[in-house]
Amino acid sequence: MSVIRVDSSEKAGFDKAIEELREYFSGISKSKGRPATYNLLTYGCQLNESDSEKLAGMLQSMGLQKIEGSGELAPADVVVMNTCSVRENADKHLFGNLGVFKSFCSKGETSIIAVCGCMMKVPENVEKIKRSYPYVNLVFDPQQLHRFPLLLRDAVSMHKRSVSICGEDYIAEDSYFPIERERKFRALVPIMYGCNNFCTYCIVPYARGRERSRDLSEIVEELNRLADQGYKEVMLLGQNVNSYKGANGERFPAVLEAAAKIKGFNRIRFMSSHPKDISTEIVDMVAENPNIETHLHLPLQSGSDRILKLMNRPYNREDYLKTAHYFREKVPNGAISTDIIVGFPGETEEDFLGTLEVVKECAFDSAFTFQYSKRPGTKAASMEDQIPHDVVTDRFGRLLDLQNDLAYKSNLAKVGKTEEILIEGQSSTAPDILTGRTMSNHLVNFTIPDALKDPGKTSDDYEGMLCDVKFTNARPYSVDGEMVRLK
Ligand code: SAM
Ligand code: SF4
């Protein structure tokens, strides 16, 4: 399938649709005697979060104000649900939530509901919305993010439901969109979209289309702009970020190198890296550039070569271990995290023990662990030898026990050290505790001693600042500490 690059010739129509919607929502604001509002609910991975920053930018350009508590089940004039089809039970979640929004529509508190994201690429979900959720006004898939204002304008002006699912793989540069970034210190920068790998369990290639990469010059321009605006952290994103292929044959190290050269970024993060495209060059760059995060997210999925083959993952356990050892040797204070699936069809106890062995040998600092679940339309969904639920939960529990122990040890190894933290804000559990991350992506909760406290600052004022923290205590998923210097 060919990739269609959205160029500036379409921008006039995009801007016009936003302008028309501005007028429309201004009318609603006048009639309600308050600003028209939106609620944006985002599920799933950082690529969805990045899409939502663009949706938020477009909604605000239309004159809508974000409600207090956006992302929760609360009424607003316009509700947008950006769905994910990777997480388990995503469909139950979506349809349950749509039920709640129905009551807001009946009370006149919500007038427009739009549903987008990966779940809209699954025909059963779209059919179900068409059949049973008449109050949903607009449905579109992730490939058409750049058409959101046009689709919304048409749905509003024609007073009828619009369902737009396309078969094309579009790519629009970030400069096409107004972007409302969620965090004032961190910029999410997708550099490639889609996936060609068709791992047999995964819905992403169907939901997100074929692999396509942004232009390197556009990425570098955006990064320079972000550095000028004062962003300290940039997160380069892609389903497989290291599979980046620029129009002139540039590969991922060229993007990483360009980002590392830009003055102002304190942290350059990148994820996820596919093991098939990881190179010693990338690891060497992590080791040599002080502003590239000392953290590698490298999804293993399984430690059994037989299962990796069934999963259509084109690497083996030895390749993976070689990369992990190389990283540990070159980046001694760094961290490796991973994704693991337990209970893939045909997984034997021996295969599973192979996974536990690799987990132990890599001593992952953290891991996202998943119980295999069927995704309709994928090859694995129709494989024989699906693993019984009780076996999956037993294996999953054993993997979690091991991984929790490793994560705790990784945190324990920090105790007594002092490292630089990028402050993310106030901890969700205690108002006098701040939270942030080390260069290796370890989560840290810390206090400010009285001598360093600035009575004129609230916790929010610290967001995006850098400080040194001495680590005092380890927990299973985080480290405690005390600030020793604010930078
Ligand atoms: N592209 C990345 C890679 O290949 O390493 C992973 C992206 S995927 C969106 C995120 C994770 O979801 C995968 O690494 C996998 O562990 C998990 N996942 C995907 N499909 C799954 C399924 N059917 N059952 C359980 N976990 C799944
Ligand atoms: Fe899914 Fe595999 Fe593509 Fe990752 S590489 S997004 S797991 S198909």
CSV table of C-alpha atoms and ligand atoms in Angstrom, one decimal, residues 86 194-206 208 211 238-240 243 272 274-276 299 301 311-314 339 341, ligand 2:
chain,number,residue,atom,x,y,z
A,86,VAL,CA,-3.6,-3.3,22.4
A,194,GLY,CA,2.8,2.1,11.7
A,195,CYS,CA,4.5,-1.3,11.5
A,196,ASN,CA,5.3,-3.9,8.9
A,197,ASN,CA,6.3,-6.7,11.2
A,198,PHE,CA,3.0,-8.5,11.7
A,199,CYS,CA,4.0,-10.3,14.9
A,200,THR,CA,1.3,-13.0,15.0
A,201,TYR,CA,-0.3,-11.7,18.2
A,202,CYS,CA,-0.4,-8.0,17.4
A,203,ILE,CA,-3.2,-5.8,16.0
A,204,VAL,CA,-0.9,-2.7,15.5
A,205,PRO,CA,-0.1,-3.3,11.8
A,206,TYR,CA,-3.8,-3.5,11.1
A,208,ARG,CA,-1.9,1.8,12.4
A,211,GLU,CA,5.6,1.7,8.5
A,238,GLY,CA,7.6,5.0,17.1
A,239,GLN,CA,6.0,1.6,17.2
A,240,ASN,CA,9.6,0.6,16.5
A,243,SER,CA,13.3,1.1,12.4
A,272,SER,CA,10.2,1.3,21.6
A,274,HIS,CA,12.8,-3.5,18.1
A,275,PRO,CA,15.5,-6.1,18.9
A,276,LYS,CA,15.9,-6.7,15.1
A,299,PRO,CA,10.7,-5.8,24.1
A,301,GLN,CA,8.3,-11.0,24.3
A,311,MET,CA,5.4,-15.0,17.2
A,312,ASN,CA,7.2,-14.0,13.9
A,313,ARG,CA,9.8,-12.1,15.9
A,314,PRO,CA,13.0,-12.2,13.7
A,339,ASP,CA,7.7,-6.2,27.3
A,341,ILE,CA,3.9,-12.0,26.8
B,2,SF4,FE1,3.1,-5.2,17.1
B,2,SF4,FE2,5.3,-6.6,16.4
B,2,SF4,FE3,4.8,-4.3,15.2
B,2,SF4,FE4,5.6,-4.3,17.7
B,2,SF4,S1,6.7,-5.1,15.9
B,2,SF4,S2,3.9,-3.1,16.9
B,2,SF4,S3,4.6,-6.1,18.5
B,2,SF4,S4,3.5,-6.2,15.1
